[in-house]
Short mmCIF file of C-alpha atoms in Angstrom, two decimals:
data_model
loop_
_atom_site.label_atom_id
_atom_site.label_comp_id
_atom_site.label_asym_id
_atom_site.label_seq_id
_atom_site.Cartn_x
_atom_site.Cartn_y
_atom_site.Cartn_z
CA UNK Y 1 10.12 -1.31 30.17
CA UNK Y 2 9.21 1.95 28.45
CA UNK Y 3 8.71 1.42 24.73
CA UNK Y 4 8.33 3.97 21.94
CA UNK Y 5 6.79 2.74 18.67
CA UNK Y 6 7.11 5.08 15.68
CA UNK Y 7 5.36 5.18 12.32
CA UNK Y 8 6.43 7.74 9.74
CA UNK Y 9 3.86 6.96 7.05
CA UNK Y 10 1.20 4.32 6.35
CA UNK Y 11 -0.87 5.57 3.40
CA UNK Y 12 -2.89 7.95 5.52
CA UNK Y 13 -4.30 5.14 7.66
CA UNK Y 14 -4.23 4.76 11.44
CA UNK Y 15 -1.33 2.27 11.65
CA UNK Y 16 -2.28 -1.31 12.50
CA UNK Y 17 1.49 -1.83 12.78
CA UNK Y 18 1.56 0.37 15.90
CA UNK Y 19 -1.73 -0.67 17.46
CA UNK Y 20 -1.19 -4.43 17.17
CA UNK Y 21 2.22 -4.66 18.90
CA UNK Y 22 1.06 -2.06 21.45
CA UNK Y 23 -1.59 -4.55 22.59
CA UNK Y 24 1.03 -7.29 23.02
CA UNK Y 25 3.45 -5.04 24.88
CA UNK Y 26 0.87 -3.45 27.16
CA UNK Y 27 -0.58 -6.87 28.01
CA UNK Y 28 2.96 -7.85 29.03
CA UNK Y 29 3.14 -4.92 31.45
CA UNK Y 30 5.22 -2.48 29.39
CA UNK Y 31 4.58 1.27 29.14
CA UNK Y 32 4.04 2.03 25.45
CA UNK Y 33 4.02 5.40 23.67
CA UNK Y 34 2.77 5.51 20.07
CA UNK Y 35 4.01 8.17 17.67
CA UNK Y 36 2.43 8.48 14.23
CA UNK Y 37 4.61 11.17 12.69
CA UNK Y 38 2.41 11.43 9.60
CA UNK Y 39 -0.23 13.02 11.82
CA UNK Y 40 1.52 14.39 14.93
CA UNK Y 41 5.01 15.38 16.10
CA UNK Y 42 7.30 13.26 18.20
CA UNK Y 43 6.09 13.29 21.81
CA UNK Y 44 8.18 15.07 24.42
CA UNK Y 45 9.62 12.34 26.65
CA UNK Y 46 10.81 14.58 29.53
CA UNK Y 47 12.94 12.06 31.33
CA UNK Y 48 10.77 9.06 30.50
CA UNK Y 49 13.35 7.73 28.07
CA UNK Y 50 12.30 4.46 26.48
CA UNK Y 51 14.57 1.45 26.66
CA UNK Y 52 13.23 0.17 23.34
CA UNK Y 53 12.39 2.19 20.24
CA UNK Y 54 10.67 0.42 17.34
CA UNK Y 55 10.18 1.87 13.85
CA UNK Y 56 7.31 0.42 11.82
CA UNK Y 57 8.35 0.25 8.14
CA UNK Y 58 5.50 -1.05 5.95
CA UNK Y 59 6.58 0.71 2.75
CA UNK Y 60 9.43 2.45 0.96
CA UNK Y 61 8.28 5.99 1.75
CA UNK Y 62 8.05 5.14 5.45
CA UNK Y 63 11.60 3.80 5.44
CA UNK Y 64 13.11 6.86 3.79
CA UNK Y 65 11.24 9.18 6.15
CA UNK Y 66 12.36 7.10 9.14
CA UNK Y 67 16.12 7.45 8.58
CA UNK Y 68 16.51 11.13 9.64
CA UNK Y 69 14.14 10.58 12.60
CA UNK Y 70 16.19 7.58 13.62
CA UNK Y 71 19.32 9.70 13.58
CA UNK Y 72 17.71 12.31 15.84
CA UNK Y 73 16.39 9.77 18.31
CA UNK Y 74 19.68 7.88 18.52
CA UNK Y 75 21.38 11.12 19.51
CA UNK Y 76 18.69 11.90 22.10
CA UNK Y 77 18.41 8.34 23.47
CA UNK Y 78 21.91 6.86 23.52
CA UNK Y 79 20.97 4.03 25.90
CA UNK Y 80 17.89 2.81 24.00
CA UNK Y 81 17.82 -0.31 21.85
CA UNK Y 82 16.55 0.46 18.35
CA UNK Y 83 14.49 -1.97 16.29
CA UNK Y 84 13.01 -1.74 12.79
CA UNK Y 85 10.06 -3.96 11.94
CA UNK Y 86 7.62 -4.47 9.10
CA UNK Y 87 7.85 -5.43 5.45
CA UNK Y 88 10.64 -3.04 4.46
CA UNK Y 89 12.87 -3.65 7.49
CA UNK Y 90 14.59 -6.82 6.21
CA UNK Y 91 14.70 -5.40 2.66
CA UNK Y 92 16.77 -2.47 3.95
CA UNK Y 93 18.71 -4.22 6.69
CA UNK Y 94 22.14 -2.94 5.61
CA UNK Y 95 21.09 0.72 5.61
CA UNK Y 96 19.16 0.38 8.87
CA UNK Y 97 22.03 -1.29 10.69
CA UNK Y 98 24.37 1.41 9.44
CA UNK Y 99 21.93 3.92 10.97
CA UNK Y 100 22.17 2.21 14.36
CA UNK Y 101 19.30 -0.27 14.34
CA UNK Y 102 20.17 -3.25 16.49
CA UNK Y 103 17.31 -5.61 15.62
CA UNK Y 104 15.48 -6.27 12.37
CA UNK Y 105 12.06 -7.94 12.43
CA UNK Y 106 10.21 -8.98 9.28
CA UNK Y 107 7.06 -10.99 8.76
CA UNK Y 108 5.12 -11.59 11.97
CA UNK Y 109 6.76 -9.10 14.30
CA UNK Y 110 4.59 -8.83 17.43
CA UNK Y 111 6.12 -11.77 19.25
CA UNK Y 112 9.64 -10.58 18.44
CA UNK Y 113 8.94 -7.09 19.81
CA UNK Y 114 7.56 -8.56 23.01
CA UNK Y 115 10.68 -10.70 23.35
CA UNK Y 116 12.91 -7.65 22.88
CA UNK Y 117 10.99 -5.69 25.53
CA UNK Y 118 11.43 -8.58 27.97
CA UNK Y 119 15.09 -9.13 27.12
CA UNK Y 120 16.84 -6.31 25.17
CA UNK Y 121 19.73 -8.65 24.39
CA UNK Y 122 17.39 -11.25 22.87
CA UNK Y 123 17.86 -12.33 19.26
CA UNK Y 124 14.39 -12.94 17.77
CA UNK Y 125 14.26 -14.28 14.20
CA UNK Y 126 15.04 -11.70 11.50
CA UNK Y 127 11.99 -12.96 9.58
CA UNK Y 128 9.29 -14.87 11.42
CA UNK Y 129 6.44 -16.69 9.70
CA UNK Y 130 5.08 -18.00 13.01
CA UNK Y 131 1.33 -18.51 13.30
CA UNK Y 132 0.52 -16.00 16.00
CA UNK Y 133 -2.55 -15.80 18.21
CA UNK Y 134 -3.23 -12.10 17.74
CA UNK Y 135 -4.53 -9.70 20.36
CA UNK Y 136 -7.06 -6.98 19.62
CA UNK Y 137 -5.05 -3.90 18.54
CA UNK Y 138 -4.73 -1.22 21.21
CA UNK Y 139 -5.06 2.18 19.49
CA UNK Y 140 -4.83 4.29 22.67
CA UNK Y 141 -2.46 7.18 22.09
CA UNK Y 142 -3.00 7.41 18.31
CA UNK Y 143 -4.68 10.47 16.75
CA UNK Y 144 -8.46 10.07 16.26
CA UNK Y 145 -9.86 8.61 13.03
CA UNK Y 146 -11.02 12.02 11.81
CA UNK Y 147 -7.36 12.96 11.28
CA UNK Y 148 -6.77 10.09 8.84
CA UNK Y 149 -7.78 9.36 5.25
CA UNK Y 150 -11.53 9.25 4.74
CA UNK Y 151 -13.87 7.62 2.27
CA UNK Y 152 -14.91 10.02 -0.47
CA UNK Y 153 -18.13 9.18 -2.29
CA UNK Y 154 -19.15 12.17 -4.37
CA UNK Y 155 -19.38 15.13 -2.00
CA UNK Y 156 -19.81 12.87 1.03
CA UNK Y 157 -16.97 12.04 3.44
CA UNK Y 158 -17.00 9.19 5.94
CA UNK Y 159 -14.55 8.20 8.66
CA UNK Y 160 -12.61 5.12 7.58
CA UNK Y 161 -11.30 2.40 9.87
CA UNK Y 162 -8.29 0.30 8.92
CA UNK Y 163 -7.54 -3.26 9.94
CA UNK Y 164 -5.86 -6.41 8.68
CA UNK Y 165 -7.35 -9.87 8.28
CA UNK Y 166 -4.19 -11.47 6.88
CA UNK Y 167 -0.56 -10.84 5.99
CA UNK Y 168 1.75 -12.17 3.31
CA UNK Y 169 0.68 -13.62 -0.02
CA UNK Y 170 0.60 -16.98 -1.78
CA UNK Y 171 1.94 -15.49 -5.01
CA UNK Y 172 5.43 -14.59 -6.23
CA UNK Y 173 5.09 -11.46 -8.36
CA UNK Y 174 8.63 -10.35 -9.18
CA UNK Y 175 8.27 -6.69 -8.25
CA UNK Y 176 6.31 -7.19 -5.02
CA UNK Y 177 8.02 -6.37 -1.68
CA UNK Y 178 5.95 -9.03 0.09
CA UNK Y 179 7.69 -11.86 -1.78
CA UNK Y 180 11.25 -11.55 -0.41
CA UNK Y 181 9.85 -11.60 3.14
CA UNK Y 182 6.98 -14.10 3.01
CA UNK Y 183 8.14 -16.24 0.09
CA UNK Y 184 4.63 -17.35 -0.86
CA UNK Y 185 3.29 -17.80 2.68
CA UNK Y 186 0.38 -15.95 4.24
CA UNK Y 187 -0.91 -15.75 7.81
CA UNK Y 188 -4.37 -14.88 9.09
CA UNK Y 189 -5.50 -12.63 11.91
CA UNK Y 190 -8.18 -14.49 13.85
CA UNK Y 191 -11.73 -13.46 12.93
CA UNK Y 192 -12.86 -12.39 16.39
CA UNK Y 193 -9.77 -10.22 16.78
CA UNK Y 194 -10.55 -8.44 13.49
CA UNK Y 195 -14.21 -7.98 14.36
CA UNK Y 196 -13.42 -6.55 17.80
CA UNK Y 197 -10.89 -4.18 16.22
CA UNK Y 198 -13.61 -2.99 13.82
CA UNK Y 199 -16.13 -2.81 16.66
CA UNK Y 200 -13.93 -0.40 18.57
CA UNK Y 201 -13.33 1.80 15.53
CA UNK Y 202 -17.05 1.89 14.73
CA UNK Y 203 -17.58 3.12 18.28
CA UNK Y 204 -15.21 5.98 17.38
CA UNK Y 205 -17.41 6.90 14.39
CA UNK Y 206 -16.07 4.76 11.53
CA UNK Y 207 -18.61 4.12 8.77
CA UNK Y 208 -16.24 2.38 6.35
CA UNK Y 209 -13.45 -0.19 6.76
CA UNK Y 210 -10.33 -0.63 4.65
CA UNK Y 211 -8.83 -4.11 4.86
CA UNK Y 212 -5.10 -3.69 4.39
CA UNK Y 213 -4.40 -7.31 3.42
CA UNK Y 214 -2.05 -7.74 0.44
CA UNK Y 215 -4.74 -10.02 -1.04
CA UNK Y 216 -8.08 -10.52 0.68
CA UNK Y 217 -8.74 -13.74 -1.28
CA UNK Y 218 -5.55 -15.55 -0.29
CA UNK Y 219 -7.87 -17.28 2.14
CA UNK Y 220 -11.37 -16.82 0.69
CA UNK Y 221 -13.06 -18.94 3.37
CA UNK Y 222 -11.58 -16.80 6.14
CA UNK Y 223 -12.34 -13.59 4.23
CA UNK Y 224 -15.96 -14.32 3.40
CA UNK Y 225 -16.83 -15.57 6.87
CA UNK Y 226 -15.41 -12.33 8.20
CA UNK Y 227 -17.36 -9.96 5.94
CA UNK Y 228 -20.57 -11.93 6.45
CA UNK Y 229 -20.17 -11.52 10.21
CA UNK Y 230 -19.31 -7.86 9.71
CA UNK Y 231 -22.44 -7.26 7.64
CA UNK Y 232 -24.64 -9.09 10.10
CA UNK Y 233 -23.47 -6.87 12.95
CA UNK Y 234 -23.29 -3.58 10.99
CA UNK Y 235 -25.58 -3.75 7.93
CA UNK Y 236 -24.83 -0.13 6.93
CA UNK Y 237 -21.05 -0.44 7.22
CA UNK Y 238 -19.15 -0.42 3.92
CA UNK Y 239 -15.66 -1.71 3.20
CA UNK Y 240 -12.98 -2.11 0.55
CA UNK Y 241 -10.43 -4.85 -0.09
CA UNK Y 242 -7.48 -5.69 -2.34
CA UNK Y 243 -7.68 -8.79 -4.58
CA UNK Y 244 -5.52 -10.10 -7.44
CA UNK Y 245 -7.05 -10.26 -10.91
CA UNK Y 246 -6.52 -14.03 -11.01
CA UNK Y 247 -8.36 -14.41 -7.71
CA UNK Y 248 -11.28 -12.32 -8.97
CA UNK Y 249 -11.59 -14.78 -11.84
CA UNK Y 250 -11.03 -17.91 -9.75
CA UNK Y 251 -13.60 -16.82 -7.16
CA UNK Y 252 -16.07 -15.01 -9.39
CA UNK Y 253 -18.97 -16.64 -7.57
CA UNK Y 254 -18.03 -14.62 -4.47
CA UNK Y 255 -18.30 -11.21 -6.13
CA UNK Y 256 -22.08 -10.83 -5.62
CA UNK Y 257 -21.56 -11.74 -1.95
CA UNK Y 258 -18.96 -8.98 -1.63
CA UNK Y 259 -21.52 -6.52 -2.98
CA UNK Y 260 -24.24 -7.90 -0.72
CA UNK Y 261 -22.09 -7.53 2.41
CA UNK Y 262 -21.20 -3.89 1.78
CA UNK Y 263 -18.07 -3.88 -0.38
CA UNK Y 264 -17.81 -0.56 -2.25
CA UNK Y 265 -14.72 -1.23 -4.34
CA UNK Y 266 -11.90 -3.68 -4.87
CA UNK Y 267 -8.34 -2.54 -5.48
CA UNK Y 268 -6.33 -4.77 -7.79
CA UNK Y 269 -2.68 -4.40 -8.78
CA UNK Y 270 -3.11 -4.74 -12.53
CA UNK Y 271 0.29 -3.07 -13.13
CA UNK Y 272 0.24 -3.13 -16.95
CA UNK Y 273 -1.98 -3.69 -19.98
CA UNK Y 274 0.97 -5.14 -21.93
CA UNK Y 275 1.10 -8.95 -21.80
CA UNK Y 276 4.88 -9.04 -22.21
CA UNK Y 277 5.37 -6.74 -19.23
CA UNK Y 278 2.87 -8.74 -17.18
CA UNK Y 279 4.83 -11.89 -17.93
CA UNK Y 280 8.11 -10.26 -16.88
CA UNK Y 281 6.48 -9.16 -13.62
CA UNK Y 282 5.07 -12.69 -13.11
CA UNK Y 283 1.64 -11.22 -12.37
CA UNK Y 284 -0.25 -14.38 -13.27
CA UNK Y 285 -2.82 -12.63 -15.45
CA UNK Y 286 -3.11 -11.16 -18.94
CA UNK Y 287 -4.77 -8.06 -20.33
CA UNK Y 288 -7.71 -10.23 -21.41
CA UNK Y 289 -8.00 -11.53 -17.84
CA UNK Y 290 -8.12 -7.97 -16.53
CA UNK Y 291 -10.84 -7.01 -18.98
CA UNK Y 292 -12.84 -10.10 -18.04
CA UNK Y 293 -12.47 -9.32 -14.33
CA UNK Y 294 -13.53 -5.73 -14.97
CA UNK Y 295 -16.66 -7.00 -16.70
CA UNK Y 296 -17.45 -9.42 -13.87
CA UNK Y 297 -17.06 -6.67 -11.30
CA UNK Y 298 -19.40 -4.38 -13.20
CA UNK Y 299 -21.96 -7.16 -13.54
CA UNK Y 300 -21.82 -7.61 -9.75
CA UNK Y 301 -22.31 -3.86 -9.22
CA UNK Y 302 -18.81 -3.44 -7.78
CA UNK Y 303 -16.15 -0.88 -8.61
CA UNK Y 304 -12.74 -2.14 -9.64
CA UNK Y 305 -9.97 0.26 -8.66
CA UNK Y 306 -6.95 -0.83 -10.74
CA UNK Y 307 -3.43 0.24 -9.88
CA UNK Y 308 -0.62 0.45 -12.43
CA UNK Y 309 3.12 0.80 -12.88
CA UNK Y 310 3.11 2.43 -16.31
CA UNK Y 311 6.80 3.39 -16.36
CA UNK Y 312 9.05 0.34 -16.54
CA UNK Y 313 12.28 -0.44 -18.41
CA UNK Y 314 10.07 -1.90 -21.18
CA UNK Y 315 7.80 1.12 -21.63
CA UNK Y 316 7.92 2.86 -25.01
CA UNK Y 317 6.29 6.08 -26.14
CA UNK Y 318 3.68 4.18 -28.08
CA UNK Y 319 2.98 1.65 -25.32
CA UNK Y 320 2.37 4.46 -22.83
CA UNK Y 321 0.06 6.26 -25.25
CA UNK Y 322 -1.76 2.98 -25.89
CA UNK Y 323 -2.11 2.54 -22.12
CA UNK Y 324 -3.89 5.89 -21.87
CA UNK Y 325 -6.10 5.16 -24.87
CA UNK Y 326 -7.06 1.79 -23.40
CA UNK Y 327 -8.15 3.39 -20.13
CA UNK Y 328 -10.43 5.68 -22.14
CA UNK Y 329 -11.82 2.76 -24.14
CA UNK Y 330 -12.48 0.80 -20.93
CA UNK Y 331 -14.30 3.80 -19.39
CA UNK Y 332 -11.65 4.09 -16.67
CA UNK Y 333 -10.17 7.51 -17.42
CA UNK Y 334 -11.82 9.13 -14.40
CA UNK Y 335 -11.94 5.98 -12.28
CA UNK Y 336 -8.17 5.47 -11.88
CA UNK Y 337 -6.34 7.51 -9.24
CA UNK Y 338 -4.18 10.01 -11.19
CA UNK Y 339 -0.97 8.93 -9.46
CA UNK Y 340 -1.42 5.54 -11.15
CA UNK Y 341 -0.60 7.24 -14.47
CA UNK Y 342 2.80 8.41 -13.24
CA UNK Y 343 4.36 5.61 -11.20
CA UNK Y 344 7.83 4.27 -11.97
CA UNK Y 345 8.89 0.73 -11.14
CA UNK Y 346 10.68 0.48 -7.79
CA UNK Y 347 13.57 -1.99 -7.57
CA UNK Y 348 14.52 -2.66 -3.96
CA UNK Y 349 17.25 -4.79 -2.48
CA UNK Y 350 16.18 -8.42 -2.62
CA UNK Y 351 13.80 -7.79 -5.52
CA UNK Y 352 13.22 -10.74 -7.83
CA UNK Y 353 13.33 -8.25 -10.69
CA UNK Y 354 17.10 -8.45 -10.46
CA UNK Y 355 16.86 -12.02 -11.74
CA UNK Y 356 16.03 -10.57 -15.16
CA UNK Y 357 19.11 -9.79 -17.30
CA UNK Y 358 17.43 -6.79 -18.97
CA UNK Y 359 16.70 -5.25 -15.57
CA UNK Y 360 20.26 -5.73 -14.38
CA UNK Y 361 21.44 -4.12 -17.62
CA UNK Y 362 19.28 -1.00 -17.05
CA UNK Y 363 19.80 -0.64 -13.28
CA UNK Y 364 22.58 1.46 -11.77
CA UNK Y 365 24.33 0.71 -8.49
CA UNK Y 366 22.14 0.56 -5.40
CA UNK Y 367 21.49 4.02 -3.97
CA UNK Y 368 21.97 3.65 -0.22
CA UNK Y 369 20.30 6.99 0.48
CA UNK Y 370 17.28 6.56 -1.79
CA UNK Y 371 17.07 2.82 -0.94
CA UNK Y 372 16.50 1.53 -4.46
CA UNK Y 373 18.31 0.65 -7.67
CA UNK Y 374 17.90 3.63 -10.01
CA UNK Y 375 17.20 2.75 -13.62
CA UNK Y 376 16.71 4.67 -16.83
CA UNK Y 377 14.62 3.97 -19.88
CA UNK Y 378 16.38 3.67 -23.23
CA UNK Y 379 14.28 6.68 -24.25
CA UNK Y 380 15.11 9.65 -21.93
CA UNK Y 381 11.85 11.34 -23.00
CA UNK Y 382 9.93 8.73 -20.99
CA UNK Y 383 11.95 9.40 -17.85
CA UNK Y 384 11.19 13.08 -18.18
CA UNK Y 385 7.52 12.34 -18.87
CA UNK Y 386 7.24 10.35 -15.67
CA UNK Y 387 8.76 13.23 -13.68
CA UNK Y 388 6.45 15.77 -15.31
CA UNK Y 389 3.43 13.55 -14.73
CA UNK Y 390 4.27 13.15 -11.04
CA UNK Y 391 4.65 16.89 -10.60
CA UNK Y 392 1.41 17.53 -12.47
CA UNK Y 393 -0.53 15.05 -10.33
CA UNK Y 394 0.83 16.53 -7.10
CA UNK Y 395 0.00 20.08 -8.20
CA UNK Y 396 -3.46 19.38 -9.63
CA UNK Y 397 -4.63 17.16 -6.80
CA UNK Y 398 -3.67 19.85 -4.28
CA UNK Y 399 -5.81 22.29 -6.26
CA UNK Y 400 -8.77 19.87 -6.22
CA UNK Y 401 -8.86 19.25 -9.98
CA UNK Y 402 -11.22 16.44 -11.10
CA UNK Y 403 -9.63 13.14 -12.09
CA UNK Y 404 -10.74 13.42 -15.71
CA UNK Y 405 -9.13 16.85 -16.05
CA UNK Y 406 -5.82 15.50 -14.68
CA UNK Y 407 -6.06 12.54 -17.03
CA UNK Y 408 -6.53 14.86 -20.00
CA UNK Y 409 -3.50 16.94 -19.00
CA UNK Y 410 -1.34 13.81 -18.87
CA UNK Y 411 -2.83 12.73 -22.20
CA UNK Y 412 -1.64 16.00 -23.71
CA UNK Y 413 1.80 15.69 -22.06
CA UNK Y 414 2.19 12.24 -23.60
CA UNK Y 415 1.11 13.40 -27.05
CA UNK Y 416 -1.56 10.71 -27.19
CA UNK Y 417 -3.51 12.41 -29.98
CA UNK Y 418 -6.86 14.16 -30.22
CA UNK Y 419 -8.91 14.00 -27.04
CA UNK Y 420 -11.52 11.31 -27.74
CA UNK Y 421 -14.15 12.17 -25.14
CA UNK Y 422 -16.92 14.59 -25.98
CA UNK Y 423 -17.76 17.11 -23.28
CA UNK Y 424 -21.52 16.65 -23.16
CA UNK Y 425 -22.00 18.16 -19.72
CA UNK Y 426 -23.46 14.97 -18.29
CA UNK Y 427 -22.35 14.41 -14.68
CA UNK Y 428 -20.15 11.38 -14.11
CA UNK Y 429 -20.75 8.92 -11.31
CA UNK Y 430 -17.79 9.60 -9.03
CA UNK Y 431 -15.91 6.46 -8.02
CA UNK Y 432 -15.72 5.99 -4.24
CA UNK Y 433 -12.14 6.19 -3.04
CA UNK Y 434 -10.00 6.98 -0.04
CA UNK Y 435 -8.66 10.52 0.22
CA UNK Y 436 -5.06 9.33 0.06
CA UNK Y 437 -4.22 7.34 -3.06
CA UNK Y 438 -3.13 3.71 -2.74
CA UNK Y 439 0.10 2.69 -4.38
CA UNK Y 440 3.20 0.59 -3.88
CA UNK Y 441 6.25 -0.55 -5.85
CA UNK Y 442 6.79 3.06 -6.92
CA UNK Y 443 10.08 4.87 -7.39
CA UNK Y 444 9.33 8.39 -6.15
CA UNK Y 445 10.45 11.59 -7.76
CA UNK Y 446 13.50 12.80 -5.80
CA UNK Y 447 12.48 15.23 -3.09
CA UNK Y 448 8.78 14.90 -3.90
CA UNK Y 449 6.20 13.37 -1.63
CA UNK Y 450 3.22 12.66 -3.84
CA UNK Y 451 0.71 11.71 -1.19
#
């Protein structure tokens, strides 16, 4: 069968969610075309109409961008079977089925896609948590790595590979889109598969690897064996991972080993510096825990790249200003990606946030076009501030403004007081980061694509 797999957006990374199922389908004898619309237009099919079209939906932005493309392809390919797969497919099942999607696949989707290609009338599980024996991702047909997000370290740019060592998560944070699908489970990608995927991307020029796992320390034994093998084979290769604050504390003895094996920075979804908000989000850490983890990371010589959701139904003017002041006090004002100062809480269908009475009280009816529950703060000034901050970040990042300058502009917008940092002319040590900012759980400004 001819199969078309489509990605509309995956944080500027070469999509693992296209390359992995492509390997399964091609090994099964199917002709597979990959279309990453974030980097290239839809391919001209010229009579080679696919019998199966799959949309990879790993995030909210990807899902919204997919809907108009889906409409176009359904009109052009009336005989094809349409499938949506990935984290946000089951979360948006109603909207996707209304748009003509016949099959929804969440969780571990490769086996289900293969089954559909073999038998278009098959009914694979809507959400599968099967322990799969993965194949090495087949990236043939995707744009080259140079067209994707790169590692920025000062003035230097390096090609960045992207792979996954695990999926799902053991934890049940209320706002997280992983939870409604995996429900506290996680699944690993076998070590040799990950290493061979990296090996092939290094051969294409990659000098850095981003591990896209929701939490690299869900399985610390698997994770550390992998990076030790990686470092042994490529001593100069660097990498970054995502780890919960609680896991950084629980596995603090592993932090020096991360540094030793080439880790440049660790992303952690801190979300808030307010303990009451952290409790409502069920994050499993406190502000004091975050500050301790930040200290441990600095002792190990590692960068911590925290992400935040500063605009929630519980945000007040003073709490937001205190958030900004705290980032200054913690020496993070120019270390945090500017978009992290502007993000609003995203409430999707199936979100555990809806279990909270105060969230239900603030949320409007589900918006079937925007694919989230809109909400408004009791103080309209904060809603306007979040919109202004998003616009400012988009504008200033396009112009190449330094992070500290953007931070100061948001500081002034928020009325946080006199600027506390003295301009002494001393150069700052630029934090290594990817050239497209990492974020999730964010309600976007209408009509605005931040990244």
